[in-house]
Amino acid sequence: MLFLFDIDGTLFDNEKRVIQESTVKALQKLKQKHKIGIATGRAEFMLYSIKEIISLIDYFVLINGQIVKVGDRTIFSQPIAVELIEPLVRDFDKLNLAYGFEGELDEAVSRIDDGVIGSFDILALELPPINKEYYLERNVYQLWVFCSPEDMTTLARRHPHFQFIRWFERGYDVLPVAASKSEGVKKLIKHLGIDISEVVAFGDGDNDYELIADAGIGIAMGNASDKVKSAADYITAPVSEDGVFKALKHYKFI
């Protein structure tokens, strides 16, 4: 079996800003018999929050499936075309919204406001530099917009080729509609020569929904959104209550 874990709210307890000791020990034991991967909205340079377990990770599905790596080797990479980004940026500016860009090696935002500060603080991430023209200089794999649900609804209506996935009160990932962690995982398992039925996936956020639904076994954390729980085969305890450890014990994987 291949085990894939989301980071924030799954491996990483964002409130306590730690990986639970039970999670570390569970992954160490799991690694003795199985391959382990992460499936995250983060880019590789943002993985410092899980540095104590990074040596256990074999596979990386990054930026919500936009980059897939086997060890140090990139097997899939899908940046967003500049001509698709420009209409979004124009609308963000028209609505006076803060926004940002996620690249493979770094990131940038248009400005720093309360929405940006809150969204990055909850993930225990450093604030990005300001560079509104980042997308003209580097490949962009995902955008962010920091706005109200009402503004998000307006943007989603104007830009039907993009999806807006909430990750904090005023923070949204902005991706092409065809992109998802699940699509990235499909690239990985094709490379590995295994079937999706051989995947065990853990997650909690709306960007985990497709993967939890598609995996052979989809496990939602107790702190997961209702949407993710509705797709899960099993709902474990919250991240703060040893949810990863308890689910792996439940299925006798450790």
PDB file of C-alpha atoms in Angstrom:
ATOM      1  CA  MET A   1       0.000   0.000   0.000  1.00  0.00           C
ATOM      2  CA  LEU A   2       0.985   3.603  -0.621  1.00  0.00           C
ATOM      3  CA  PHE A   3       0.168   6.024   2.210  1.00  0.00           C
ATOM      4  CA  LEU A   4      -0.396   9.690   1.381  1.00  0.00           C
ATOM      5  CA  PHE A   5      -0.828  12.377   4.016  1.00  0.00           C
ATOM      6  CA  ASP A   6      -1.966  15.971   3.890  1.00  0.00           C
ATOM      7  CA  ILE A   7       0.158  18.258   6.074  1.00  0.00           C
ATOM      8  CA  ASP A   8      -1.872  21.059   7.663  1.00  0.00           C
ATOM      9  CA  GLY A   9      -4.532  19.726  10.015  1.00  0.00           C
ATOM     10  CA  THR A  10      -3.439  16.140   9.337  1.00  0.00           C
ATOM     11  CA  LEU A  11       0.261  15.631  10.089  1.00  0.00           C
ATOM     12  CA  PHE A  12       0.813  19.130  11.453  1.00  0.00           C
ATOM     13  CA  ASP A  13      -1.269  20.460  14.341  1.00  0.00           C
ATOM     14  CA  ASN A  14      -1.638  24.081  13.273  1.00  0.00           C
ATOM     15  CA  GLU A  15      -3.003  25.244  16.638  1.00  0.00           C
ATOM     16  CA  LYS A  16      -0.162  23.769  18.677  1.00  0.00           C
ATOM     17  CA  ARG A  17       2.304  24.204  15.786  1.00  0.00           C
ATOM     18  CA  VAL A  18       3.756  20.731  16.245  1.00  0.00           C
ATOM     19  CA  ILE A  19       3.632  17.241  14.823  1.00  0.00           C
ATOM     20  CA  GLN A  20       2.240  15.045  17.577  1.00  0.00           C
ATOM     21  CA  GLU A  21       4.758  12.581  18.998  1.00  0.00           C
ATOM     22  CA  SER A  22       2.281   9.769  18.303  1.00  0.00           C
ATOM     23  CA  THR A  23       2.243  10.779  14.624  1.00  0.00           C
ATOM     24  CA  VAL A  24       6.041  10.693  14.354  1.00  0.00           C
ATOM     25  CA  LYS A  25       6.210   7.252  15.968  1.00  0.00           C
ATOM     26  CA  ALA A  26       3.348   5.949  13.816  1.00  0.00           C
ATOM     27  CA  LEU A  27       5.071   7.059  10.605  1.00  0.00           C
ATOM     28  CA  GLN A  28       8.381   5.560  11.720  1.00  0.00           C
ATOM     29  CA  LYS A  29       6.664   2.222  12.265  1.00  0.00           C
ATOM     30  CA  LEU A  30       4.656   2.487   9.031  1.00  0.00           C
ATOM     31  CA  LYS A  31       7.849   3.200   7.068  1.00  0.00           C
ATOM     32  CA  GLN A  32       9.225  -0.216   8.028  1.00  0.00           C
ATOM     33  CA  LYS A  33       6.759  -1.921   5.673  1.00  0.00           C
ATOM     34  CA  HIS A  34       5.272   0.728   3.394  1.00  0.00           C
ATOM     35  CA  LYS A  35       6.059   3.731   1.191  1.00  0.00           C
ATOM     36  CA  ILE A  36       4.944   7.142   2.459  1.00  0.00           C
ATOM     37  CA  GLY A  37       4.109  10.314   0.570  1.00  0.00           C
ATOM     38  CA  ILE A  38       2.639  13.725   1.231  1.00  0.00           C
ATOM     39  CA  ALA A  39      -0.134  15.397  -0.751  1.00  0.00           C
ATOM     40  CA  THR A  40      -0.213  19.074   0.139  1.00  0.00           C
ATOM     41  CA  GLY A  41      -1.048  22.548  -1.053  1.00  0.00           C
ATOM     42  CA  ARG A  42       2.419  23.610   0.040  1.00  0.00           C
ATOM     43  CA  ALA A  43       5.419  23.875  -2.261  1.00  0.00           C
ATOM     44  CA  GLU A  44       8.612  22.034  -1.372  1.00  0.00           C
ATOM     45  CA  PHE A  45      10.268  25.124   0.106  1.00  0.00           C
ATOM     46  CA  MET A  46       7.385  25.354   2.615  1.00  0.00           C
ATOM     47  CA  LEU A  47       8.011  21.941   4.161  1.00  0.00           C
ATOM     48  CA  TYR A  48      10.109  23.194   7.090  1.00  0.00           C
ATOM     49  CA  SER A  49       7.116  22.598   9.399  1.00  0.00           C
ATOM     50  CA  ILE A  50       7.605  18.837   8.987  1.00  0.00           C
ATOM     51  CA  LYS A  51      11.411  18.741   9.012  1.00  0.00           C
ATOM     52  CA  GLU A  52      11.502  16.072  11.748  1.00  0.00           C
ATOM     53  CA  ILE A  53       9.741  13.538   9.488  1.00  0.00           C
ATOM     54  CA  ILE A  54      10.942  14.633   6.042  1.00  0.00           C
ATOM     55  CA  SER A  55      13.449  11.748   5.892  1.00  0.00           C
ATOM     56  CA  LEU A  56      10.502   9.320   6.025  1.00  0.00           C
ATOM     57  CA  ILE A  57       8.872  10.745   2.895  1.00  0.00           C
ATOM     58  CA  ASP A  58       9.376   8.927  -0.422  1.00  0.00           C
ATOM     59  CA  TYR A  59       6.935  10.845  -2.632  1.00  0.00           C
ATOM     60  CA  PHE A  60       5.790  14.455  -2.861  1.00  0.00           C
ATOM     61  CA  VAL A  61       2.507  15.633  -4.402  1.00  0.00           C
ATOM     62  CA  LEU A  62       2.952  19.390  -4.068  1.00  0.00           C
ATOM     63  CA  ILE A  63       0.924  22.555  -4.680  1.00  0.00           C
ATOM     64  CA  ASN A  64      -2.356  20.614  -4.883  1.00  0.00           C
ATOM     65  CA  GLY A  65      -1.054  18.213  -7.517  1.00  0.00           C
ATOM     66  CA  GLN A  66       0.689  20.760  -9.742  1.00  0.00           C
ATOM     67  CA  ILE A  67       4.138  19.280  -9.037  1.00  0.00           C
ATOM     68  CA  VAL A  68       4.893  15.600  -8.329  1.00  0.00           C
ATOM     69  CA  LYS A  69       8.289  14.353  -7.179  1.00  0.00           C
ATOM     70  CA  VAL A  70       9.782  10.928  -6.531  1.00  0.00           C
ATOM     71  CA  GLY A  71      12.548  11.692  -4.091  1.00  0.00           C
ATOM     72  CA  ASP A  72      14.489  14.555  -5.678  1.00  0.00           C
ATOM     73  CA  ARG A  73      13.230  13.836  -9.214  1.00  0.00           C
ATOM     74  CA  THR A  74      10.298  15.780 -10.672  1.00  0.00           C
ATOM     75  CA  ILE A  75       8.017  13.528 -12.717  1.00  0.00           C
ATOM     76  CA  PHE A  76       5.206  16.047 -13.317  1.00  0.00           C
ATOM     77  CA  SER A  77       5.082  19.823 -13.389  1.00  0.00           C
ATOM     78  CA  GLN A  78       2.203  21.964 -14.640  1.00  0.00           C
ATOM     79  CA  PRO A  79       2.577  25.745 -14.312  1.00  0.00           C
ATOM     80  CA  ILE A  80      -0.352  28.024 -15.135  1.00  0.00           C
ATOM     81  CA  ALA A  81      -0.045  29.962 -18.397  1.00  0.00           C
ATOM     82  CA  VAL A  82       0.535  33.711 -18.044  1.00  0.00           C
ATOM     83  CA  GLU A  83      -2.383  34.477 -20.358  1.00  0.00           C
ATOM     84  CA  LEU A  84      -4.691  32.665 -17.921  1.00  0.00           C
ATOM     85  CA  ILE A  85      -3.277  34.492 -14.910  1.00  0.00           C
ATOM     86  CA  GLU A  86      -3.559  38.019 -16.316  1.00  0.00           C
ATOM     87  CA  PRO A  87      -7.405  38.238 -16.305  1.00  0.00           C
ATOM     88  CA  LEU A  88      -7.434  37.035 -12.690  1.00  0.00           C
ATOM     89  CA  VAL A  89      -4.892  39.639 -11.623  1.00  0.00           C
ATOM     90  CA  ARG A  90      -6.849  42.390 -13.376  1.00  0.00           C
ATOM     91  CA  ASP A  91      -9.993  41.389 -11.483  1.00  0.00           C
ATOM     92  CA  PHE A  92      -8.159  41.118  -8.170  1.00  0.00           C
ATOM     93  CA  ASP A  93      -6.831  44.644  -8.663  1.00  0.00           C
ATOM     94  CA  LYS A  94     -10.236  45.941  -9.756  1.00  0.00           C
ATOM     95  CA  LEU A  95     -11.762  44.599  -6.527  1.00  0.00           C
ATOM     96  CA  ASN A  96      -8.801  45.922  -4.498  1.00  0.00           C
ATOM     97  CA  LEU A  97      -7.975  42.448  -3.178  1.00  0.00           C
ATOM     98  CA  ALA A  98      -4.651  41.157  -1.924  1.00  0.00           C
ATOM     99  CA  TYR A  99      -3.420  38.153  -3.882  1.00  0.00           C
ATOM    100  CA  GLY A 100      -0.340  36.001  -4.266  1.00  0.00           C
ATOM    101  CA  PHE A 101       1.595  33.527  -6.365  1.00  0.00           C
ATOM    102  CA  GLU A 102       3.082  30.152  -5.445  1.00  0.00           C
ATOM    103  CA  GLY A 103       6.100  29.034  -7.433  1.00  0.00           C
ATOM    104  CA  GLU A 104       8.264  25.954  -7.166  1.00  0.00           C
ATOM    105  CA  LEU A 105      11.063  27.640  -5.229  1.00  0.00           C
ATOM    106  CA  ASP A 106       9.522  30.807  -3.811  1.00  0.00           C
ATOM    107  CA  GLU A 107       6.393  32.945  -3.582  1.00  0.00           C
ATOM    108  CA  ALA A 108       5.103  36.515  -3.535  1.00  0.00           C
ATOM    109  CA  VAL A 109       2.036  38.554  -2.624  1.00  0.00           C
ATOM    110  CA  SER A 110       0.665  41.799  -4.002  1.00  0.00           C
ATOM    111  CA  ARG A 111       0.585  43.414  -0.551  1.00  0.00           C
ATOM    112  CA  ILE A 112       0.411  42.547   3.139  1.00  0.00           C
ATOM    113  CA  ASP A 113      -2.967  42.998   4.850  1.00  0.00           C
ATOM    114  CA  ASP A 114      -4.858  41.322   7.700  1.00  0.00           C
ATOM    115  CA  GLY A 115      -6.145  38.569   5.407  1.00  0.00           C
ATOM    116  CA  VAL A 116      -2.620  37.695   4.276  1.00  0.00           C
ATOM    117  CA  ILE A 117      -1.228  37.827   7.818  1.00  0.00           C
ATOM    118  CA  GLY A 118      -3.983  35.595   9.238  1.00  0.00           C
ATOM    119  CA  SER A 119      -3.817  33.079   6.401  1.00  0.00           C
ATOM    120  CA  PHE A 120      -0.061  32.564   6.687  1.00  0.00           C
ATOM    121  CA  ASP A 121      -0.034  32.641  10.479  1.00  0.00           C
ATOM    122  CA  ILE A 122      -2.503  29.743  10.747  1.00  0.00           C
ATOM    123  CA  LEU A 123      -0.101  27.626   8.661  1.00  0.00           C
ATOM    124  CA  ALA A 124       2.928  28.768  10.682  1.00  0.00           C
ATOM    125  CA  LEU A 125       4.452  30.141   7.475  1.00  0.00           C
ATOM    126  CA  GLU A 126       6.642  33.187   7.034  1.00  0.00           C
ATOM    127  CA  LEU A 127       5.093  36.116   5.171  1.00  0.00           C
ATOM    128  CA  PRO A 128       6.087  36.218   1.483  1.00  0.00           C
ATOM    129  CA  PRO A 129       7.837  39.172  -0.143  1.00  0.00           C
ATOM    130  CA  ILE A 130       5.766  41.694  -2.104  1.00  0.00           C
ATOM    131  CA  ASN A 131       6.002  41.421  -5.900  1.00  0.00           C
ATOM    132  CA  LYS A 132       2.891  42.032  -8.012  1.00  0.00           C
ATOM    133  CA  GLU A 133       4.773  41.078 -11.186  1.00  0.00           C
ATOM    134  CA  TYR A 134       6.015  37.713  -9.910  1.00  0.00           C
ATOM    135  CA  TYR A 135       3.930  35.859 -12.524  1.00  0.00           C
ATOM    136  CA  LEU A 136       5.768  37.655 -15.335  1.00  0.00           C
ATOM    137  CA  GLU A 137       9.152  36.556 -13.992  1.00  0.00           C
ATOM    138  CA  ARG A 138       8.644  32.954 -12.817  1.00  0.00           C
ATOM    139  CA  ASN A 139       6.397  29.951 -13.317  1.00  0.00           C
ATOM    140  CA  VAL A 140       3.262  30.068 -11.152  1.00  0.00           C
ATOM    141  CA  TYR A 141       1.605  26.817 -10.097  1.00  0.00           C
ATOM    142  CA  GLN A 142      -1.120  28.243  -7.873  1.00  0.00           C
ATOM    143  CA  LEU A 143      -2.486  31.652  -6.964  1.00  0.00           C
ATOM    144  CA  TRP A 144      -3.994  32.894  -3.730  1.00  0.00           C
ATOM    145  CA  VAL A 145      -6.636  35.523  -3.166  1.00  0.00           C
ATOM    146  CA  PHE A 146      -7.528  37.016   0.204  1.00  0.00           C
ATOM    147  CA  CYS A 147     -11.153  38.088   0.186  1.00  0.00           C
ATOM    148  CA  SER A 148     -14.663  37.674   1.583  1.00  0.00           C
ATOM    149  CA  PRO A 149     -16.894  34.754   0.550  1.00  0.00           C
ATOM    150  CA  GLU A 150     -18.999  37.261  -1.394  1.00  0.00           C
ATOM    151  CA  ASP A 151     -16.008  38.422  -3.438  1.00  0.00           C
ATOM    152  CA  MET A 152     -14.987  34.799  -3.971  1.00  0.00           C
ATOM    153  CA  THR A 153     -18.453  34.014  -5.373  1.00  0.00           C
ATOM    154  CA  THR A 154     -18.125  36.945  -7.768  1.00  0.00           C
ATOM    155  CA  LEU A 155     -14.678  35.791  -8.886  1.00  0.00           C
ATOM    156  CA  ALA A 156     -15.787  32.188  -9.355  1.00  0.00           C
ATOM    157  CA  ARG A 157     -18.632  33.347 -11.574  1.00  0.00           C
ATOM    158  CA  ARG A 158     -16.325  35.523 -13.684  1.00  0.00           C
ATOM    159  CA  HIS A 159     -13.597  32.889 -13.969  1.00  0.00           C
ATOM    160  CA  PRO A 160     -15.270  29.496 -14.510  1.00  0.00           C
ATOM    161  CA  HIS A 161     -11.999  27.875 -15.603  1.00  0.00           C
ATOM    162  CA  PHE A 162     -10.619  28.293 -12.080  1.00  0.00           C
ATOM    163  CA  GLN A 163     -11.589  26.853  -8.704  1.00  0.00           C
ATOM    164  CA  PHE A 164     -11.363  28.749  -5.436  1.00  0.00           C
ATOM    165  CA  ILE A 165     -10.600  26.495  -2.462  1.00  0.00           C
ATOM    166  CA  ARG A 166     -10.843  28.031   0.995  1.00  0.00           C
ATOM    167  CA  TRP A 167      -7.962  27.404   3.415  1.00  0.00           C
ATOM    168  CA  PHE A 168      -8.622  30.166   5.952  1.00  0.00           C
ATOM    169  CA  GLU A 169     -11.344  32.713   6.713  1.00  0.00           C
ATOM    170  CA  ARG A 170     -10.184  35.017   3.923  1.00  0.00           C
ATOM    171  CA  GLY A 171      -7.643  32.829   2.145  1.00  0.00           C
ATOM    172  CA  TYR A 172      -8.332  30.848  -1.038  1.00  0.00           C
ATOM    173  CA  ASP A 173      -6.165  28.688  -3.270  1.00  0.00           C
ATOM    174  CA  VAL A 174      -6.839  29.496  -6.931  1.00  0.00           C
ATOM    175  CA  LEU A 175      -6.251  26.628  -9.361  1.00  0.00           C
ATOM    176  CA  PRO A 176      -7.379  25.469 -12.811  1.00  0.00           C
ATOM    177  CA  VAL A 177     -10.575  23.442 -12.435  1.00  0.00           C
ATOM    178  CA  ALA A 178      -8.851  20.263 -13.624  1.00  0.00           C
ATOM    179  CA  ALA A 179      -6.130  20.467 -10.964  1.00  0.00           C
ATOM    180  CA  SER A 180      -6.298  18.596  -7.659  1.00  0.00           C
ATOM    181  CA  LYS A 181      -4.237  16.479  -5.322  1.00  0.00           C
ATOM    182  CA  SER A 182      -6.025  13.454  -6.762  1.00  0.00           C
ATOM    183  CA  GLU A 183      -4.907  14.310 -10.305  1.00  0.00           C
ATOM    184  CA  GLY A 184      -1.336  14.639  -9.078  1.00  0.00           C
ATOM    185  CA  VAL A 185      -1.601  11.293  -7.304  1.00  0.00           C
ATOM    186  CA  LYS A 186      -2.813   9.689 -10.535  1.00  0.00           C
ATOM    187  CA  LYS A 187       0.418  10.843 -12.196  1.00  0.00           C
ATOM    188  CA  LEU A 188       2.382   9.334  -9.306  1.00  0.00           C
ATOM    189  CA  ILE A 189       0.681   5.947  -9.289  1.00  0.00           C
ATOM    190  CA  LYS A 190       0.972   5.672 -13.080  1.00  0.00           C
ATOM    191  CA  HIS A 191       4.706   6.209 -12.672  1.00  0.00           C
ATOM    192  CA  LEU A 192       4.821   3.597  -9.892  1.00  0.00           C
ATOM    193  CA  GLY A 193       2.651   1.109 -11.769  1.00  0.00           C
ATOM    194  CA  ILE A 194       0.039   0.750  -9.044  1.00  0.00           C
ATOM    195  CA  ASP A 195      -3.710   1.325  -8.860  1.00  0.00           C
ATOM    196  CA  ILE A 196      -5.592   3.994  -6.903  1.00  0.00           C
ATOM    197  CA  SER A 197      -7.163   1.136  -4.914  1.00  0.00           C
ATOM    198  CA  GLU A 198      -3.712   0.596  -3.364  1.00  0.00           C
ATOM    199  CA  VAL A 199      -3.636   4.132  -1.941  1.00  0.00           C
ATOM    200  CA  VAL A 200      -4.524   5.083   1.636  1.00  0.00           C
ATOM    201  CA  ALA A 201      -5.088   8.843   1.899  1.00  0.00           C
ATOM    202  CA  PHE A 202      -5.436  11.077   4.969  1.00  0.00           C
ATOM    203  CA  GLY A 203      -6.785  14.633   4.874  1.00  0.00           C
ATOM    204  CA  ASP A 204      -8.967  17.301   6.429  1.00  0.00           C
ATOM    205  CA  GLY A 205      -9.427  20.258   4.069  1.00  0.00           C
ATOM    206  CA  ASP A 206     -11.600  20.788   1.018  1.00  0.00           C
ATOM    207  CA  ASN A 207      -8.535  20.409  -1.214  1.00  0.00           C
ATOM    208  CA  ASP A 208      -8.352  16.794   0.042  1.00  0.00           C
ATOM    209  CA  TYR A 209     -11.888  15.921  -1.055  1.00  0.00           C
ATOM    210  CA  GLU A 210     -11.161  14.316  -4.441  1.00  0.00           C
ATOM    211  CA  LEU A 211      -8.249  12.275  -3.111  1.00  0.00           C
ATOM    212  CA  ILE A 212     -10.188  11.035  -0.089  1.00  0.00           C
ATOM    213  CA  ALA A 213     -13.032  10.057  -2.427  1.00  0.00           C
ATOM    214  CA  ASP A 214     -10.798   8.349  -5.018  1.00  0.00           C
ATOM    215  CA  ALA A 215      -8.342   6.499  -2.763  1.00  0.00           C
ATOM    216  CA  GLY A 216      -8.725   2.835  -1.938  1.00  0.00           C
ATOM    217  CA  ILE A 217      -9.118   3.926   1.674  1.00  0.00           C
ATOM    218  CA  GLY A 218      -9.904   7.576   2.373  1.00  0.00           C
ATOM    219  CA  ILE A 219      -9.478   8.688   5.979  1.00  0.00           C
ATOM    220  CA  ALA A 220     -10.813  12.031   7.219  1.00  0.00           C
ATOM    221  CA  MET A 221      -9.416  13.619  10.342  1.00  0.00           C
ATOM    222  CA  GLY A 222     -11.861  14.398  13.133  1.00  0.00           C
ATOM    223  CA  ASN A 223     -11.220  18.085  12.440  1.00  0.00           C
ATOM    224  CA  ALA A 224     -11.998  17.674   8.715  1.00  0.00           C
ATOM    225  CA  SER A 225     -14.612  19.687   6.862  1.00  0.00           C
ATOM    226  CA  ASP A 226     -18.048  18.123   6.461  1.00  0.00           C
ATOM    227  CA  LYS A 227     -17.362  17.811   2.732  1.00  0.00           C
ATOM    228  CA  VAL A 228     -14.261  15.697   3.313  1.00  0.00           C
ATOM    229  CA  LYS A 229     -15.968  13.592   5.970  1.00  0.00           C
ATOM    230  CA  SER A 230     -18.772  12.826   3.502  1.00  0.00           C
ATOM    231  CA  ALA A 231     -16.245  11.250   1.105  1.00  0.00           C
ATOM    232  CA  ALA A 232     -14.288   9.260   3.699  1.00  0.00           C
ATOM    233  CA  ASP A 233     -14.301   5.538   4.375  1.00  0.00           C
ATOM    234  CA  TYR A 234     -13.307   6.228   7.961  1.00  0.00           C
ATOM    235  CA  ILE A 235     -13.305   9.274  10.252  1.00  0.00           C
ATOM    236  CA  THR A 236     -10.534   9.232  12.831  1.00  0.00           C
ATOM    237  CA  ALA A 237      -9.833  11.488  15.812  1.00  0.00           C
ATOM    238  CA  PRO A 238      -8.684  15.096  15.295  1.00  0.00           C
ATOM    239  CA  VAL A 239      -5.026  15.865  14.641  1.00  0.00           C
ATOM    240  CA  SER A 240      -4.680  17.097  18.243  1.00  0.00           C
ATOM    241  CA  GLU A 241      -5.969  13.757  19.578  1.00  0.00           C
ATOM    242  CA  ASP A 242      -3.595  11.366  17.786  1.00  0.00           C
ATOM    243  CA  GLY A 243      -5.848  10.932  14.743  1.00  0.00           C
ATOM    244  CA  VAL A 244      -3.174   9.555  12.393  1.00  0.00           C
ATOM    245  CA  PHE A 245      -1.930   7.023  14.947  1.00  0.00           C
ATOM    246  CA  LYS A 246      -5.455   5.885  15.823  1.00  0.00           C
ATOM    247  CA  ALA A 247      -6.488   5.362  12.194  1.00  0.00           C
ATOM    248  CA  LEU A 248      -3.364   3.353  11.376  1.00  0.00           C
ATOM    249  CA  LYS A 249      -4.002   1.200  14.459  1.00  0.00           C
ATOM    250  CA  HIS A 250      -7.679   0.818  13.517  1.00  0.00           C
ATOM    251  CA  TYR A 251      -6.732  -0.670  10.153  1.00  0.00           C
ATOM    252  CA  LYS A 252      -3.851  -2.659  11.702  1.00  0.00           C
ATOM    253  CA  PHE A 253      -1.298  -0.999   9.430  1.00  0.00           C
ATOM    254  CA  ILE A 254       0.963  -0.555  12.460  1.00  0.00           C
TER     255      ILE A 254
END
